mmCIF file of N, CA and C in Angstrom:
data_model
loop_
_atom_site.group_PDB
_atom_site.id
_atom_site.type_symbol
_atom_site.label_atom_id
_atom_site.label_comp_id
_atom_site.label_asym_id
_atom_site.label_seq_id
_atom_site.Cartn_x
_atom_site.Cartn_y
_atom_site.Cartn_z
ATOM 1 N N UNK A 1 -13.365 -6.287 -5.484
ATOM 2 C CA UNK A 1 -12.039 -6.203 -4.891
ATOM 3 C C UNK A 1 -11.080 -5.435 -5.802
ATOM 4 N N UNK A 2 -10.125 -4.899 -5.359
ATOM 5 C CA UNK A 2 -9.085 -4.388 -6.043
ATOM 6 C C UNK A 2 -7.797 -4.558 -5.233
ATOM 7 N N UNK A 3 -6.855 -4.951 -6.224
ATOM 8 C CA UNK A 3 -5.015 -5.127 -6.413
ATOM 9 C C UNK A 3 -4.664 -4.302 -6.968
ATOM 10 N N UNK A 4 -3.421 -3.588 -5.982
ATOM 11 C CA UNK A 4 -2.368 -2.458 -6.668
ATOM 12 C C UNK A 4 -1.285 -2.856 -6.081
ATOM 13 N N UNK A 5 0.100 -3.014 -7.198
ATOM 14 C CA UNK A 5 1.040 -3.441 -6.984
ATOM 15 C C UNK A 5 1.847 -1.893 -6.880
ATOM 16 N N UNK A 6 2.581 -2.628 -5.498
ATOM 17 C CA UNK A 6 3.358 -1.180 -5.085
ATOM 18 C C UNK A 6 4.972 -2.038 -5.040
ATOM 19 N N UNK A 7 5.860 -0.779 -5.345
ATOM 20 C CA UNK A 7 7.312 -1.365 -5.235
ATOM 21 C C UNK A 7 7.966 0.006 -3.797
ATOM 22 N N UNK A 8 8.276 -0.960 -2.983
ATOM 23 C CA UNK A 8 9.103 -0.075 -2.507
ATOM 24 C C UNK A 8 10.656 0.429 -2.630
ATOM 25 N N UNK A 9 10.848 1.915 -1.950
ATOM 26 C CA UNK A 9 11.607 3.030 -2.423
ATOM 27 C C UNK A 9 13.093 1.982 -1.975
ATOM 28 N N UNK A 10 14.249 2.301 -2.626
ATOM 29 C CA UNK A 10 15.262 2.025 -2.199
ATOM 30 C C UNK A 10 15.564 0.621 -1.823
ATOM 31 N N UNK A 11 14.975 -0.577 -2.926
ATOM 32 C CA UNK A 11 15.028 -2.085 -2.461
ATOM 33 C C UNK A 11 16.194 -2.522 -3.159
ATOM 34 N N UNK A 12 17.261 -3.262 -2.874
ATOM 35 C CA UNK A 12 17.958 -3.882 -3.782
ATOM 36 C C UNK A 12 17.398 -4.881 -4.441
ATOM 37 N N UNK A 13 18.198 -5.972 -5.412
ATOM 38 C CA UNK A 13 17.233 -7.414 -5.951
ATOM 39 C C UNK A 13 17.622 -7.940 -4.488
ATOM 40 N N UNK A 14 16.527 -8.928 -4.136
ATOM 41 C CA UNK A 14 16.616 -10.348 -3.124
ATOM 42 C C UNK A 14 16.458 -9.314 -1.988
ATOM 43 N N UNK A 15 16.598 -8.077 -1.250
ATOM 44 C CA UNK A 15 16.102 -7.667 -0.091
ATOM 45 C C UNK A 15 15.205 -7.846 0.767
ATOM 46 N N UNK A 16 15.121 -8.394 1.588
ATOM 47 C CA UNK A 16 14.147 -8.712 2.260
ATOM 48 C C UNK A 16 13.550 -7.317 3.126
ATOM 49 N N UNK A 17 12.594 -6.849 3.475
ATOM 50 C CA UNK A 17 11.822 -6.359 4.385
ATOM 51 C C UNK A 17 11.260 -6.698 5.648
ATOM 52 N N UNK A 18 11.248 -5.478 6.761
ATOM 53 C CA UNK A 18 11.028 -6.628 8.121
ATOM 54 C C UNK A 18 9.635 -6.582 7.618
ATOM 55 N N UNK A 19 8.931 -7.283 8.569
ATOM 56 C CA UNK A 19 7.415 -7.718 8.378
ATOM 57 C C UNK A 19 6.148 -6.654 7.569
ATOM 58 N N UNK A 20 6.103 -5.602 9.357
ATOM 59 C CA UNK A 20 5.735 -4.211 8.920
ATOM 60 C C UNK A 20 6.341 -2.869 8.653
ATOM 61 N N UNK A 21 7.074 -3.386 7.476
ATOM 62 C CA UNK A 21 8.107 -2.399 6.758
ATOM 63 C C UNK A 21 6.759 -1.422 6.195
ATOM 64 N N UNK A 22 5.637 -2.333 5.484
ATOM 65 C CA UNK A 22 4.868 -1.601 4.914
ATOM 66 C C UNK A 22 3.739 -1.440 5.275
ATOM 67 N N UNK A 23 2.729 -0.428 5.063
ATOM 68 C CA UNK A 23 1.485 -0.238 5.854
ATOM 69 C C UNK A 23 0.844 0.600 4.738
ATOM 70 N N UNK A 24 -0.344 0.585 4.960
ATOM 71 C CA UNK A 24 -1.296 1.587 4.123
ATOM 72 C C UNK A 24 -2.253 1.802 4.743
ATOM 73 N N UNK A 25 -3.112 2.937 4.162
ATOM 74 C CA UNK A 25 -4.565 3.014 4.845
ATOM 75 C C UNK A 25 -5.682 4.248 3.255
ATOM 76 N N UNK A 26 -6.710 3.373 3.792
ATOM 77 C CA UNK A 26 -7.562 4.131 2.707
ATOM 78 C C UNK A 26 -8.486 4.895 3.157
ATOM 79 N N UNK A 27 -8.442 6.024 2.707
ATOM 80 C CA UNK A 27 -9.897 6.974 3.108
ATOM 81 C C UNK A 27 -11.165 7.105 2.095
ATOM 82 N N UNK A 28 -12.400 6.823 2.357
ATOM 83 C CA UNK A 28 -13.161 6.342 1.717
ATOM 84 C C UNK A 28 -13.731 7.963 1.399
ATOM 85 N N UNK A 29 -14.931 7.940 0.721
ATOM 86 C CA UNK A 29 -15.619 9.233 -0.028
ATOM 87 C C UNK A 29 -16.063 9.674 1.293
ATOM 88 N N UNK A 30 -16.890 9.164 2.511
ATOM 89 C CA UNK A 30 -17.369 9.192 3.027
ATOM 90 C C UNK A 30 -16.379 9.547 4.531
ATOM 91 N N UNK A 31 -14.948 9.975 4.113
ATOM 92 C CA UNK A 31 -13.671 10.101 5.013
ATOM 93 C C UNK A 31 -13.262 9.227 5.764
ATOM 94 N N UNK A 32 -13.846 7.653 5.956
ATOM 95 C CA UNK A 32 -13.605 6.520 6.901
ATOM 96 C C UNK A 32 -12.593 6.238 6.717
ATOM 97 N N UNK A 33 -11.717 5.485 7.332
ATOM 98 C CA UNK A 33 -10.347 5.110 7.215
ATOM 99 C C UNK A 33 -10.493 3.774 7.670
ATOM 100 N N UNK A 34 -9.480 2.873 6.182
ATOM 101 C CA UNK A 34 -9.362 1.324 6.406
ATOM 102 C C UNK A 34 -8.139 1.124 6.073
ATOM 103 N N UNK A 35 -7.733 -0.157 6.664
ATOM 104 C CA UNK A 35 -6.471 -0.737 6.355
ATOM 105 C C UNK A 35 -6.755 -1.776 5.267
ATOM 106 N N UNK A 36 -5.524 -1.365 4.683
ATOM 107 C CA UNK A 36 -5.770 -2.691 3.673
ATOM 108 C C UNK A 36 -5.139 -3.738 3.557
ATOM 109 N N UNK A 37 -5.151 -4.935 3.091
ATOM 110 C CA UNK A 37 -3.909 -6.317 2.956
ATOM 111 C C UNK A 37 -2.661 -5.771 2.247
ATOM 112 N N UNK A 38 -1.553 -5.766 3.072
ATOM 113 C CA UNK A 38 -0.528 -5.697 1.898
ATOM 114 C C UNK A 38 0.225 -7.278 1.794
ATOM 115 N N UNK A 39 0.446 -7.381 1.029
ATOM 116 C CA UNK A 39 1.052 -8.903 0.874
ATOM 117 C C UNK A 39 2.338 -8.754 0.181
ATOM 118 N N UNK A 40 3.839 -9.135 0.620
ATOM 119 C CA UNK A 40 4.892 -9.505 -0.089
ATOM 120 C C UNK A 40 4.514 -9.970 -1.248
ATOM 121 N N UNK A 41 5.079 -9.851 -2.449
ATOM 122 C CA UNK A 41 4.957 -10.267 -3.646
ATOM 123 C C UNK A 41 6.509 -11.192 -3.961
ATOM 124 N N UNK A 42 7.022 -11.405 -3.424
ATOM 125 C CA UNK A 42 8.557 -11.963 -3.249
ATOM 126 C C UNK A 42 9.393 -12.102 -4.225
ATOM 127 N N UNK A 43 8.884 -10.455 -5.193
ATOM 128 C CA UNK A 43 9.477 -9.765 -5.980
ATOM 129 C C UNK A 43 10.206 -8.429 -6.153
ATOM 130 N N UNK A 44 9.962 -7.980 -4.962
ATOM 131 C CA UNK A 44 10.671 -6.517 -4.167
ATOM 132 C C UNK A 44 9.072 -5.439 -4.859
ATOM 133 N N UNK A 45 8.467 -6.401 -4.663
ATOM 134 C CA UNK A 45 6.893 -5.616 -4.690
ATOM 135 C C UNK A 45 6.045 -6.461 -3.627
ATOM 136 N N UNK A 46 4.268 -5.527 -3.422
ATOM 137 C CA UNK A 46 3.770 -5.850 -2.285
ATOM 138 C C UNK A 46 2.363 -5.754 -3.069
ATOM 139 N N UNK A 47 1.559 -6.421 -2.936
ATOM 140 C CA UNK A 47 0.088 -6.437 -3.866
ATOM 141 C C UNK A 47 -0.654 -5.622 -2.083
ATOM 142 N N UNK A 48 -1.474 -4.955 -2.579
ATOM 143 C CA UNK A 48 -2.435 -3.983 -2.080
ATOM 144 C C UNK A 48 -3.614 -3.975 -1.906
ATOM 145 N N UNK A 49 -4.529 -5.034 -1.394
ATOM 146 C CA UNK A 49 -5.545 -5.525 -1.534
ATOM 147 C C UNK A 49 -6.736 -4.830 -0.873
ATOM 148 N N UNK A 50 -7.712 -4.365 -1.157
ATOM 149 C CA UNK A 50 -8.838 -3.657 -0.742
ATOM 150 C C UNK A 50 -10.169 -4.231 -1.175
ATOM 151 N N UNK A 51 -11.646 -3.769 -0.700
ATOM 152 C CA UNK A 51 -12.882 -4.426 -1.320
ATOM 153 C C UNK A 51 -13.356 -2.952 -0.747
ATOM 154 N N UNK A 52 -13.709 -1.867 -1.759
ATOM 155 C CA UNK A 52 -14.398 -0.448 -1.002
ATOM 156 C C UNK A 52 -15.574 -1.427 -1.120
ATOM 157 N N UNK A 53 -16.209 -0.441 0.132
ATOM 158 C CA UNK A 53 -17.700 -0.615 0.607
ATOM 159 C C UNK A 53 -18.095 0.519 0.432
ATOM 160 N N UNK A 54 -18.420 1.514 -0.433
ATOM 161 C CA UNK A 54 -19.172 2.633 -1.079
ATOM 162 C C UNK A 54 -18.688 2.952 -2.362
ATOM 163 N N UNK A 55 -19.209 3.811 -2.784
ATOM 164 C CA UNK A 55 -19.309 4.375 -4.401
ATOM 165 C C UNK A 55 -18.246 5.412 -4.090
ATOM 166 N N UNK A 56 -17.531 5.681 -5.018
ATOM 167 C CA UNK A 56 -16.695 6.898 -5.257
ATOM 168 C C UNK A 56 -14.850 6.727 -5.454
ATOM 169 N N UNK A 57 -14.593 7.771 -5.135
ATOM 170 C CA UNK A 57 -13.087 7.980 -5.375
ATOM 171 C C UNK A 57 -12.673 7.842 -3.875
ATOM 172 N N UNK A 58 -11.441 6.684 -3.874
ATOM 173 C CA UNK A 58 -11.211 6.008 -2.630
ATOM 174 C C UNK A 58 -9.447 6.954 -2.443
ATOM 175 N N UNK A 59 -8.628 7.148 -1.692
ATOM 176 C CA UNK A 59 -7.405 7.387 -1.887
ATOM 177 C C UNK A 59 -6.439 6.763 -0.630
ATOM 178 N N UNK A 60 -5.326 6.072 -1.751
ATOM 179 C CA UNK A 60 -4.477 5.334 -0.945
ATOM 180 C C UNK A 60 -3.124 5.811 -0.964
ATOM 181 N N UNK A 61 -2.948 6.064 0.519
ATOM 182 C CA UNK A 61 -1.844 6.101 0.949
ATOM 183 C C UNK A 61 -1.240 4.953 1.392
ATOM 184 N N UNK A 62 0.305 4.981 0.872
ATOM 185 C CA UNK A 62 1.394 3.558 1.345
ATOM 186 C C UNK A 62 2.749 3.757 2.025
ATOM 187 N N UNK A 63 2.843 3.500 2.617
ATOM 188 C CA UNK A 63 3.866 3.939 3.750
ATOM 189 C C UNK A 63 5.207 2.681 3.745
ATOM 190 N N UNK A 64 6.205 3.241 3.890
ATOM 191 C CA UNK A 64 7.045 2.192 4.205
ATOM 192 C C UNK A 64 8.580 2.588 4.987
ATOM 193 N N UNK A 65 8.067 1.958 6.109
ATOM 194 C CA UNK A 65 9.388 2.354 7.193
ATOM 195 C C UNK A 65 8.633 4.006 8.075
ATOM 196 N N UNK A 66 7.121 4.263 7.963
ATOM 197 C CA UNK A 66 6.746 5.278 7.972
ATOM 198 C C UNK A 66 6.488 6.546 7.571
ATOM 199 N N UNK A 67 7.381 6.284 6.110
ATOM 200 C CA UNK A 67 7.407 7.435 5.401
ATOM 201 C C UNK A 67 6.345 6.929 3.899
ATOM 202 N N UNK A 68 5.748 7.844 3.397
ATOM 203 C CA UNK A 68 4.701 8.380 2.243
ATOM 204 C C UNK A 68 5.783 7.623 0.950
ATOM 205 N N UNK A 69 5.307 7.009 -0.128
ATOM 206 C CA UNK A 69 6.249 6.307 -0.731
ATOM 207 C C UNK A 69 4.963 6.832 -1.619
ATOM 208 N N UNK A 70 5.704 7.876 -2.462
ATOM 209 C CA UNK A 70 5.641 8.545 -3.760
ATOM 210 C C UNK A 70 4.953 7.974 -5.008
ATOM 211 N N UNK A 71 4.281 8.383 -5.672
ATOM 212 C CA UNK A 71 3.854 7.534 -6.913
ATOM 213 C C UNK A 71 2.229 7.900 -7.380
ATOM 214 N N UNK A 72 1.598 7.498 -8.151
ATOM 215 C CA UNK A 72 0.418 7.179 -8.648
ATOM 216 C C UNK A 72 0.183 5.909 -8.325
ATOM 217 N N UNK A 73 -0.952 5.238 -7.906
ATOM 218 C CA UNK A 73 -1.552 4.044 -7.737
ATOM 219 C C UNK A 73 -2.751 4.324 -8.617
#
């Protein structure tokens, strides 16, 4: 399994987010596309939860409000 803690763009402290403020999806070596767990961290962060099912370099995109939210993971 793997956790990546993501912060989203433009949060004040204590902001809440609607539900699916945030979304992601992973494309595997093999180009498949999965969704992954995002979970509130009820820290104005969201843990990122995945389990790849193949070998290689996986890449995650994280979205929030629909837009690409910048960064290295």
């Amino acid at each position: 399994p793997a956790e990546i803690t993501v912060a989203p763009e433009n949060i004040q402290p204590g902001q809440k987010l609607p539900p699916n403020a945030m979304t992601g999806e992973i494309t595997t070596p093999s180009k498949r596309k999965m969704a992954p767990l995002l979970k509130n961290n009820d820290d104005e962060t969201f843990a990122v939860d995945f389990t790849p099912a193949e070998v290689g370099k996986h890449q995650l995109v994280v979205r929030q409000n629909g837009r690409d939210i910048k960064g290295q993971f």
